[in-house]
Coordinates of N, CA and C in Angstrom, one line a residue:
M1 N 96.1 93.3 94.0 CA 95.2 94.2 94.8 C 94.8 95.4 94.0
K2 N 93.5 95.7 94.1 CA 92.9 96.9 93.5 C 92.8 98.0 94.5
I3 N 93.2 99.2 94.1 CA 93.2 100.3 95.0 C 91.8 101.0 94.9
K4 N 91.1 101.0 96.0 CA 89.8 101.6 96.0 C 89.7 102.7 97.1
S5 N 90.6 102.7 98.1 CA 90.6 103.6 99.2 C 92.0 103.8 99.7
L6 N 92.1 104.8 100.6 CA 93.4 105.1 101.2 C 93.8 103.9 102.1
D7 N 92.8 103.2 102.7 CA 93.2 102.1 103.5 C 93.8 101.0 102.7
N8 N 93.4 100.8 101.4 CA 94.0 99.9 100.5 C 95.4 100.2 100.2
V9 N 95.7 101.5 100.0 CA 97.1 102.0 99.8 C 97.9 101.7 101.0
K10 N 97.4 102.0 102.2 CA 98.2 101.8 103.4 C 98.5 100.4 103.6
K11 N 97.6 99.5 103.3 CA 97.9 98.0 103.4 C 98.9 97.6 102.4
Y12 N 98.8 98.1 101.1 CA 99.8 97.7 100.1 C 101.2 98.3 100.6
H13 N 101.2 99.5 101.0 CA 102.5 100.1 101.5 C 103.1 99.3 102.6
S14 N 102.3 98.9 103.6 CA 102.9 98.2 104.8 C 103.4 96.8 104.4
D15 N 102.7 96.2 103.4 CA 103.1 94.9 102.9 C 104.5 94.9 102.2
H16 N 104.8 96.0 101.6 CA 106.0 96.1 100.7 C 107.1 97.0 101.2
V17 N 106.9 97.8 102.3 CA 107.9 98.8 102.6 C 109.2 98.2 103.1
E18 N 109.2 97.0 103.7 CA 110.4 96.4 104.2 C 111.3 96.0 103.0
N19 N 110.7 95.5 102.0 CA 111.4 95.1 100.8 C 111.9 96.4 100.1
W20 N 111.1 97.4 100.0 CA 111.6 98.6 99.4 C 112.8 99.2 100.1
Q21 N 112.8 99.2 101.4 CA 113.9 99.7 102.2 C 115.2 98.9 102.0
K22 N 115.0 97.6 101.8 CA 116.2 96.8 101.5 C 116.8 97.1 100.2
I23 N 115.9 97.3 99.2 CA 116.4 97.7 97.8 C 117.1 99.0 97.9
I24 N 116.6 100.0 98.6 CA 117.3 101.3 98.7 C 118.6 101.1 99.4
Y25 N 118.7 100.3 100.4 CA 120.0 100.1 101.1 C 121.0 99.5 100.2
I26 N 120.6 98.5 99.3 CA 121.6 97.9 98.4 C 122.0 98.9 97.3
L27 N 121.1 99.6 96.8 CA 121.4 100.6 95.7 C 122.3 101.7 96.3
D28 N 121.9 102.3 97.4 CA 122.7 103.4 98.0 C 124.1 103.0 98.3
N29 N 124.3 101.8 98.9 CA 125.6 101.4 99.2 C 126.5 101.0 98.0
T30 N 125.8 100.5 97.0 CA 126.5 100.3 95.7 C 127.0 101.6 95.1
L31 N 126.2 102.6 95.1 CA 126.6 103.9 94.5 C 127.7 104.6 95.4
V32 N 127.6 104.5 96.7 CA 128.6 105.1 97.6 C 129.9 104.4 97.4
E33 N 129.9 103.1 97.2 CA 131.2 102.4 97.0 C 131.8 102.8 95.6
A34 N 130.9 103.0 94.6 CA 131.4 103.4 93.3 C 132.0 104.8 93.4
R35 N 131.4 105.7 94.2 CA 132.0 107.0 94.5 C 133.3 106.9 95.2
D36 N 133.4 106.1 96.2 CA 134.6 106.0 97.0 C 135.7 105.4 96.3
N37 N 135.5 104.5 95.4 CA 136.6 103.9 94.6 C 136.8 104.6 93.2
R38 N 136.1 105.8 93.1 CA 136.3 106.7 92.0 C 135.8 106.1 90.6
S39 N 134.8 105.2 90.7 CA 134.2 104.6 89.5 C 133.2 105.6 88.9
A40 N 132.7 106.5 89.7 CA 131.8 107.6 89.2 C 131.8 108.8 90.1
P41 N 131.8 110.0 89.5 CA 131.9 111.2 90.3 C 130.6 111.6 90.9
I42 N 130.0 110.8 91.8 CA 128.8 111.1 92.5 C 129.0 112.0 93.7
Y43 N 128.2 113.0 93.8 CA 128.3 113.9 95.0 C 127.4 113.5 96.1
L44 N 126.2 113.1 95.8 CA 125.2 112.9 96.8 C 124.1 111.9 96.3
T45 N 123.6 111.1 97.2 CA 122.4 110.3 96.8 C 121.3 110.6 97.8
K46 N 120.0 110.5 97.3 CA 118.9 110.7 98.1 C 117.9 109.6 97.8
A47 N 117.1 109.2 98.7 CA 116.1 108.2 98.5 C 114.9 108.5 99.3
R48 N 113.7 108.1 98.8 CA 112.5 108.2 99.5 C 111.5 107.1 99.1
I49 N 110.6 106.7 100.0 CA 109.5 105.8 99.6 C 108.2 106.7 99.6
K50 N 107.5 106.5 98.5 CA 106.2 107.3 98.4 C 105.3 107.0 99.6
Q51 N 104.8 108.0 100.2 CA 103.9 107.8 101.3 C 102.5 107.5 100.8
P52 N 101.7 106.7 101.6 CA 100.4 106.3 101.2 C 99.5 107.5 100.8
E53 N 99.5 108.6 101.5 CA 98.6 109.7 101.2 C 99.0 110.3 99.8
S54 N 100.3 110.4 99.5 CA 100.7 110.9 98.2 C 100.3 109.9 97.1
A55 N 100.5 108.7 97.4 CA 100.2 107.7 96.3 C 98.7 107.7 96.1
Y56 N 97.9 107.8 97.1 CA 96.4 107.8 96.9 C 96.0 108.9 96.1
L57 N 96.6 110.1 96.3 CA 96.2 111.3 95.5 C 96.6 111.0 94.0
K58 N 97.7 110.4 93.8 CA 98.1 110.1 92.4 C 97.2 109.1 91.8
F59 N 96.7 108.1 92.5 CA 95.7 107.1 92.0 C 94.4 107.9 91.6
K60 N 94.0 108.8 92.4 CA 92.8 109.5 92.1 C 93.0 110.4 90.9
R61 N 94.1 111.1 90.9 CA 94.4 112.1 89.8 C 94.5 111.4 88.5
K62 N 95.1 110.2 88.4 CA 95.3 109.5 87.2 C 94.3 108.4 86.9
R63 N 93.3 108.3 87.9 CA 92.2 107.3 87.7 C 92.7 105.9 87.5
R64 N 93.6 105.5 88.4 CA 94.2 104.2 88.3 C 93.8 103.4 89.6
D65 N 93.8 102.1 89.5 CA 93.6 101.2 90.6 C 94.6 100.1 90.8
D66 N 95.6 100.1 89.9 CA 96.7 99.1 89.9 C 97.9 99.6 90.6
P67 N 98.4 99.2 91.7 CA 99.5 99.8 92.4 C 100.8 99.6 91.5
N68 N 100.9 98.7 90.6 CA 102.0 98.6 89.8 C 102.1 99.6 88.7
R69 N 101.0 100.4 88.5 CA 101.1 101.5 87.6 C 101.7 102.8 88.2
I70 N 102.0 102.8 89.5 CA 102.8 103.8 90.1 C 104.2 103.5 89.9
T71 N 105.0 104.3 89.2 CA 106.3 103.9 88.8 C 107.4 104.4 89.8
D72 N 107.0 105.1 90.8 CA 108.0 105.7 91.7 C 107.6 105.4 93.2
W73 N 107.2 104.2 93.5 CA 107.1 103.9 94.9 C 108.4 104.1 95.6
I74 N 109.5 103.7 94.9 CA 110.9 104.1 95.3 C 111.3 105.2 94.5
G75 N 111.7 106.3 95.1 CA 112.3 107.4 94.3 C 113.8 107.6 94.8
F76 N 114.7 107.5 93.8 CA 116.1 107.5 94.1 C 116.7 108.6 93.2
R77 N 117.5 109.5 93.9 CA 118.1 110.6 93.2 C 119.6 110.5 93.3
V78 N 120.3 110.7 92.2 CA 121.8 110.6 92.2 C 122.2 112.0 91.6
L79 N 123.0 112.7 92.5 CA 123.4 114.1 92.1 C 124.9 114.2 91.9
C80 N 125.3 115.0 90.9 CA 126.7 115.3 90.6 C 126.9 116.8 90.8
L81 N 128.1 117.2 91.0 CA 128.4 118.6 91.2 C 128.5 119.3 89.8
F82 N 129.0 118.6 88.8 CA 129.3 119.3 87.5 C 128.6 118.6 86.4
Q83 N 128.3 119.3 85.3 CA 127.6 118.7 84.2 C 128.5 117.6 83.5
Q84 N 129.8 117.8 83.5 CA 130.6 116.8 82.9 C 130.7 115.5 83.7
D85 N 130.2 115.5 84.9 CA 130.1 114.3 85.8 C 128.9 113.4 85.4
I86 N 128.0 114.0 84.7 CA 126.8 113.2 84.4 C 127.0 112.0 83.6
E87 N 127.8 112.1 82.5 CA 128.1 111.0 81.6 C 128.6 109.8 82.2
P88 N 129.8 109.9 83.0 CA 130.3 108.7 83.6 C 129.3 108.1 84.7
T89 N 128.6 108.9 85.4 CA 127.6 108.4 86.3 C 126.4 107.7 85.6
Y90 N 126.0 108.3 84.5 CA 125.0 107.7 83.6 C 125.4 106.3 83.2
Q91 N 126.7 106.2 82.8 CA 127.2 104.9 82.3 C 127.2 103.9 83.5
L92 N 127.5 104.3 84.7 CA 127.5 103.4 85.8 C 126.0 102.9 86.1
L93 N 125.1 103.9 86.0 CA 123.7 103.5 86.3 C 123.2 102.5 85.2
L94 N 123.6 102.7 83.9 CA 123.3 101.8 82.9 C 123.8 100.4 83.2
R95 N 125.1 100.3 83.6 CA 125.7 99.0 84.0 C 125.0 98.3 85.1
I96 N 124.5 99.1 86.1 CA 123.7 98.6 87.2 C 122.4 98.0 86.7
V97 N 121.6 98.7 85.9 CA 120.3 98.2 85.5 C 120.4 97.2 84.4
F98 N 121.6 97.1 83.7 CA 121.8 96.0 82.8 C 122.4 94.8 83.5
E99 N 122.6 94.9 84.8 CA 123.2 93.8 85.7 C 124.6 93.5 85.2
L100 N 125.4 94.5 84.9 CA 126.8 94.3 84.6 C 127.8 94.8 85.6
H101 N 127.2 95.4 86.7 CA 128.0 96.0 87.8 C 127.7 95.3 89.1
P102 N 128.8 94.8 89.8 CA 128.5 94.1 91.1 C 127.8 95.0 92.1
L103 N 126.9 94.5 92.9 CA 126.2 95.2 93.9 C 126.8 95.1 95.2
H104 N 126.4 95.9 96.1 CA 127.0 96.0 97.5 C 126.9 94.6 98.2
N105 N 128.1 94.1 98.7 CA 128.1 92.9 99.5 C 127.7 91.7 98.7
G106 N 127.8 91.7 97.4 CA 127.4 90.6 96.6 C 125.9 90.3 96.5
E107 N 125.1 91.3 96.9 CA 123.7 91.2 96.9 C 123.2 91.0 95.4
R108 N 122.0 90.4 95.3 CA 121.4 90.1 94.0 C 120.1 90.9 93.8
L109 N 120.0 91.7 92.8 CA 118.8 92.3 92.4 C 118.5 92.0 90.9
S110 N 117.3 91.9 90.6 CA 116.9 91.7 89.2 C 116.3 93.0 88.7
F111 N 116.8 93.5 87.6 CA 116.3 94.8 87.1 C 115.6 94.6 85.7
K112 N 114.5 95.2 85.6 CA 113.8 95.3 84.3 C 113.6 96.7 83.9
L113 N 114.4 97.2 83.0 CA 114.4 98.6 82.6 C 113.2 98.8 81.7
K114 N 112.4 99.9 82.0 CA 111.2 100.2 81.2 C 111.4 101.5 80.3
E115 N 112.0 102.5 80.9 CA 112.2 103.8 80.2 C 113.5 104.4 80.7
V116 N 114.1 105.1 79.7 CA 115.1 106.1 80.1 C 114.7 107.4 79.4
N117 N 114.3 108.4 80.3 CA 113.8 109.7 79.8 C 114.8 110.8 80.0
I118 N 115.2 111.5 79.0 CA 116.2 112.6 79.0 C 115.4 113.9 78.9
F119 N 115.4 114.6 79.9 CA 114.6 115.9 80.0 C 115.5 117.1 79.7
N120 N 115.1 117.8 78.6 CA 115.5 119.2 78.4 C 117.0 119.3 78.1
W121 N 117.6 118.2 77.6 CA 119.0 118.3 77.2 C 119.1 118.8 75.7
T122 N 120.1 119.5 75.4 CA 120.3 119.9 74.0 C 120.4 118.7 73.1
Q123 N 120.1 118.8 71.8 CA 120.0 117.7 70.9 C 121.4 117.0 70.9
D124 N 122.5 117.7 70.9 CA 123.8 117.1 70.8 C 124.1 116.3 72.0
R125 N 123.8 116.9 73.2 CA 124.1 116.2 74.5 C 123.2 115.0 74.6
A126 N 121.9 115.1 74.2 CA 121.0 113.9 74.3 C 121.5 112.8 73.4
K127 N 122.0 113.2 72.2 CA 122.5 112.2 71.3 C 123.7 111.5 71.9
Q128 N 124.6 112.3 72.7 CA 125.7 111.7 73.3 C 125.3 110.6 74.3
L129 N 124.2 110.9 75.1 CA 123.7 109.9 76.0 C 123.2 108.7 75.3
T130 N 122.5 108.9 74.2 CA 122.0 107.8 73.3 C 123.2 106.9 72.9
E131 N 124.3 107.5 72.4 CA 125.4 106.7 72.0 C 126.1 106.0 73.1
L132 N 126.1 106.6 74.3 CA 126.7 105.9 75.5 C 125.9 104.6 75.8
L133 N 124.5 104.7 75.7 CA 123.7 103.6 76.0 C 124.0 102.4 75.0
K134 N 124.1 102.8 73.7 CA 124.4 101.8 72.7 C 125.8 101.1 73.0
A135 N 126.8 101.9 73.4 CA 128.1 101.4 73.7 C 128.1 100.5 74.9
E136 N 127.3 100.8 76.0 CA 127.2 99.9 77.1 C 126.6 98.6 76.8
L137 N 125.6 98.6 75.9 CA 125.0 97.3 75.5 C 126.0 96.5 74.8
E138 N 126.8 97.1 73.9 CA 127.8 96.4 73.2 C 128.9 95.9 74.1
K139 N 129.4 96.8 75.0 CA 130.5 96.3 75.9 C 130.0 95.2 76.8
G140 N 128.7 95.2 77.1 CA 128.2 94.1 78.0 C 127.9 92.8 77.2
H141 N 128.1 92.8 75.9 CA 127.8 91.7 75.0 C 126.4 91.3 75.2
L142 N 125.5 92.3 75.2 CA 124.1 92.1 75.3 C 123.5 92.1 73.9
S143 N 122.9 91.1 73.5 CA 122.2 91.0 72.2 C 121.1 92.0 72.2
S144 N 121.0 92.9 71.2 CA 120.0 94.0 71.3 C 119.5 94.3 69.9
T145 N 118.3 94.9 69.8 CA 117.8 95.5 68.6 C 117.4 96.9 68.9
I146 N 117.8 97.8 68.1 CA 117.6 99.3 68.3 C 116.9 99.9 67.1
K147 N 115.8 100.5 67.4 CA 115.1 101.2 66.3 C 115.0 102.7 66.6
E148 N 115.3 103.5 65.7 CA 115.3 105.0 65.9 C 113.8 105.5 65.9
R149 N 113.5 106.4 66.8 CA 112.2 107.1 66.8 C 112.5 108.6 66.7
D150 N 111.5 109.4 66.4 CA 111.6 110.8 66.3 C 112.1 111.4 67.6
D151 N 111.6 110.8 68.7 CA 112.0 111.3 70.0 C 112.9 110.5 70.8
G152 N 113.6 109.5 70.1 CA 114.5 108.6 70.9 C 114.7 107.3 70.2
L153 N 114.6 106.2 71.0 CA 114.9 104.9 70.6 C 113.9 103.9 71.1
D154 N 113.6 102.8 70.3 CA 113.0 101.6 70.9 C 114.1 100.6 71.0
V155 N 114.3 100.0 72.2 CA 115.4 99.1 72.4 C 114.8 97.8 73.0
A156 N 115.4 96.7 72.6 CA 115.2 95.4 73.2 C 116.5 94.7 73.3
F157 N 116.7 94.1 74.5 CA 118.0 93.3 74.7 C 117.8 92.1 75.5
N158 N 118.7 91.2 75.3 CA 118.7 89.9 76.0 C 119.9 89.7 76.9
R159 N 119.7 89.3 78.1 CA 120.8 88.8 78.9 C 120.9 87.3 78.6
Q160 N 122.0 86.7 78.9 CA 122.1 85.2 78.6 C 121.1 84.5 79.4
G161 N 120.3 83.7 78.7 CA 119.3 82.8 79.3 C 118.1 83.6 79.8
S162 N 117.9 84.8 79.4 CA 116.7 85.6 79.9 C 115.8 85.9 78.8
D163 N 114.6 86.4 79.2 CA 113.7 86.8 78.2 C 114.1 88.2 77.6
T164 N 113.6 88.6 76.5 CA 113.8 89.9 75.9 C 113.3 91.0 76.8
I165 N 114.0 92.0 77.0 CA 113.6 93.1 77.8 C 113.5 94.4 76.9
P166 N 112.3 94.8 76.6 CA 112.1 96.0 75.8 C 112.1 97.3 76.7
F167 N 112.6 98.4 76.2 CA 112.4 99.7 76.9 C 112.5 100.8 75.9
L168 N 112.1 102.0 76.3 CA 112.2 103.2 75.5 C 113.2 104.1 76.0
L169 N 113.9 104.8 75.1 CA 114.7 105.9 75.5 C 114.1 107.1 74.8
R170 N 113.7 108.1 75.6 CA 112.9 109.3 75.0 C 113.6 110.6 75.4
R171 N 113.6 111.5 74.4 CA 114.1 112.8 74.7 C 112.8 113.7 74.9
I172 N 112.7 114.3 76.0 CA 111.5 115.1 76.4 C 111.9 116.5 76.7
N173 N 111.2 117.4 76.1 CA 111.3 118.9 76.5 C 110.1 119.3 77.3
K174 N 110.4 119.8 78.5 CA 109.3 120.3 79.3 C 109.5 121.8 79.6
G175 N 108.4 122.4 79.9 CA 108.4 123.9 80.2 C 109.3 124.2 81.4
S176 N 109.4 123.3 82.3 CA 110.2 123.6 83.5 C 111.6 124.0 83.2
G177 N 112.2 123.4 82.2 CA 113.6 123.8 81.8 C 114.7 123.1 82.5
Y178 N 114.5 122.4 83.6 CA 115.6 121.8 84.3 C 116.0 120.5 83.6
Q179 N 117.2 120.1 83.7 CA 117.8 119.0 82.9 C 117.9 117.8 83.9
S180 N 117.5 116.6 83.4 CA 117.6 115.4 84.3 C 117.4 114.2 83.4
V181 N 117.9 113.1 83.9 CA 117.8 111.8 83.2 C 117.1 110.9 84.2
H182 N 116.0 110.3 83.8 CA 115.2 109.4 84.7 C 115.2 108.0 84.1
F183 N 115.5 107.0 85.0 CA 115.4 105.6 84.7 C 114.2 105.1 85.4
V184 N 113.2 104.5 84.6 CA 112.0 103.9 85.2 C 112.3 102.4 85.1
V185 N 112.4 101.7 86.3 CA 112.9 100.4 86.4 C 112.1 99.6 87.4
E186 N 111.9 98.3 87.1 CA 111.2 97.4 88.0 C 112.3 96.5 88.6
I187 N 112.3 96.4 90.0 CA 113.4 95.7 90.7 C 112.8 94.6 91.5
K188 N 113.5 93.4 91.4 CA 113.1 92.3 92.2 C 114.2 91.8 93.1
R189 N 113.9 91.3 94.3 CA 114.9 90.9 95.2 C 114.4 89.6 95.9
D190 N 115.2 88.5 95.8 CA 114.9 87.3 96.5 C 113.5 86.8 96.3
G191 N 113.0 86.9 95.1 CA 111.6 86.3 94.9 C 110.5 87.2 95.4
K192 N 110.9 88.4 96.0 CA 109.8 89.3 96.5 C 109.1 89.9 95.3
P193 N 107.9 90.5 95.6 CA 107.2 91.2 94.5 C 108.0 92.3 93.9
A194 N 107.8 92.5 92.7 CA 108.6 93.6 92.0 C 108.3 94.9 92.6
A195 N 109.4 95.7 92.7 CA 109.2 97.1 93.2 C 109.4 98.1 92.0
Q196 N 108.5 99.1 92.0 CA 108.6 100.1 90.9 C 109.4 101.2 91.4
C197 N 110.4 101.6 90.6 CA 111.4 102.5 91.1 C 111.8 103.5 90.0
E198 N 112.0 104.8 90.3 CA 112.5 105.8 89.4 C 113.8 106.3 89.9
I199 N 114.8 106.2 89.1 CA 116.2 106.7 89.5 C 116.4 108.0 88.7
Q200 N 116.6 109.1 89.4 CA 116.8 110.4 88.7 C 118.3 110.8 88.8
L201 N 118.9 111.2 87.7 CA 120.3 111.7 87.7 C 120.3 113.1 87.2
R202 N 120.9 114.0 88.0 CA 121.1 115.4 87.6 C 122.2 116.0 88.4
T203 N 122.5 117.3 88.1 CA 123.5 118.0 88.9 C 122.8 118.6 90.1
L204 N 123.6 119.0 91.1 CA 123.1 119.6 92.3 C 122.3 120.8 92.0
L205 N 122.8 121.7 91.1 CA 122.1 122.9 90.7 C 120.8 122.6 90.1
Q206 N 120.8 121.6 89.2 CA 119.5 121.3 88.6 C 118.5 120.7 89.6
D207 N 119.0 120.0 90.6 CA 118.1 119.5 91.6 C 117.4 120.6 92.4
V208 N 118.2 121.7 92.7 CA 117.6 122.9 93.3 C 116.5 123.5 92.4
W209 N 116.8 123.6 91.1 CA 115.9 124.1 90.2 C 114.6 123.2 90.2
A210 N 114.8 121.9 90.2 CA 113.6 121.0 90.2 C 112.8 121.1 91.4
E211 N 113.4 121.3 92.6 CA 112.7 121.5 93.8 C 111.9 122.8 93.8
L212 N 112.5 123.9 93.3 CA 111.7 125.1 93.1 C 110.6 125.0 92.2
E213 N 110.8 124.3 91.1 CA 109.7 124.2 90.1 C 108.6 123.3 90.7
H214 N 108.9 122.3 91.5 CA 107.9 121.5 92.1 C 107.1 122.4 93.1
A215 N 107.8 123.2 93.9 CA 107.1 124.1 94.8 C 106.2 125.0 94.1
L216 N 106.6 125.6 93.0 CA 105.8 126.5 92.2 C 104.5 125.8 91.7
S217 N 104.7 124.5 91.3 CA 103.6 123.8 90.8 C 102.5 123.4 91.8
Y218 N 103.0 123.0 93.0 CA 102.1 122.5 94.0 C 101.8 123.5 95.2
K219 N 102.5 124.6 95.2 CA 102.2 125.5 96.3 C 102.0 126.9 95.8
K220 N 101.3 127.1 94.7 CA 101.0 128.4 94.2 C 100.2 129.2 95.2
G221 N 100.6 130.5 95.3 CA 100.0 131.3 96.3 C 100.8 131.5 97.6
K222 N 101.8 130.5 97.7 CA 102.7 130.6 98.9 C 104.1 131.0 98.5
I223 N 104.3 131.2 97.2 CA 105.7 131.6 96.8 C 105.7 133.1 96.5
H224 N 106.8 133.8 96.9 CA 106.9 135.2 96.7 C 106.8 135.5 95.2
P225 N 106.0 136.5 94.8 CA 105.8 136.9 93.4 C 107.1 137.1 92.6
H226 N 108.1 137.6 93.3 CA 109.4 137.9 92.6 C 110.0 136.5 92.1
I227 N 109.9 135.5 93.0 CA 110.5 134.2 92.6 C 109.6 133.6 91.6
Q228 N 108.3 133.7 91.7 CA 107.3 133.1 90.7 C 107.6 133.7 89.4
N229 N 107.8 135.0 89.3 CA 108.0 135.6 88.0 C 109.3 135.2 87.3
S230 N 110.3 134.9 88.1 CA 111.6 134.5 87.5 C 111.6 133.2 86.8
F231 N 110.5 132.4 87.1 CA 110.4 131.1 86.5 C 109.4 131.1 85.3
E232 N 108.9 132.2 85.0 CA 107.9 132.3 83.9 C 108.4 133.0 82.7

């Protein structure tokens, strides 16, 4: 389907929203179970489905007409209380998208990882996340090739009997300053059309920072000058 109007977006949304809701249900319950059995120190999860009006504005802004080019129809956020909780939770998310971790109630999802973006981490800490990714590939006995880039890695790996899955790991510094790790992933369920999903990992404090930065970016003129100045 090509997106030409808001009605096109609403039709695409209504055709897929039930599948997206089911994917959110499976992911959320998988992470809650991991938290409850102490597999990962997760404090809170949040999820949302992009609304048609928001998606349409994004299509217009980026001059796109392919709905699969929107990478965050499903937005999923995983929050930790402390910075030291990020690494074990990051490892859990890697195992999930590498299909090495059992999902809620034995459900089956197919994950195609496209990008891992590390925002505003120090070089040493970003390198630590890079090494953890390599370790998870090795522990999962996933055949892989890894090439160093100035800003991260080019990675390709194979699951047994599957096609090669290439993805990028990138270290990105943004003016916003808040730290976060974003997994851009395509998820399939029961032969349904692929769902484009972005999973964000950060601390609770960094999440508040991100919300404030978003408000400053999209609601200029409605923020008290004292708060605006503190972010500049």
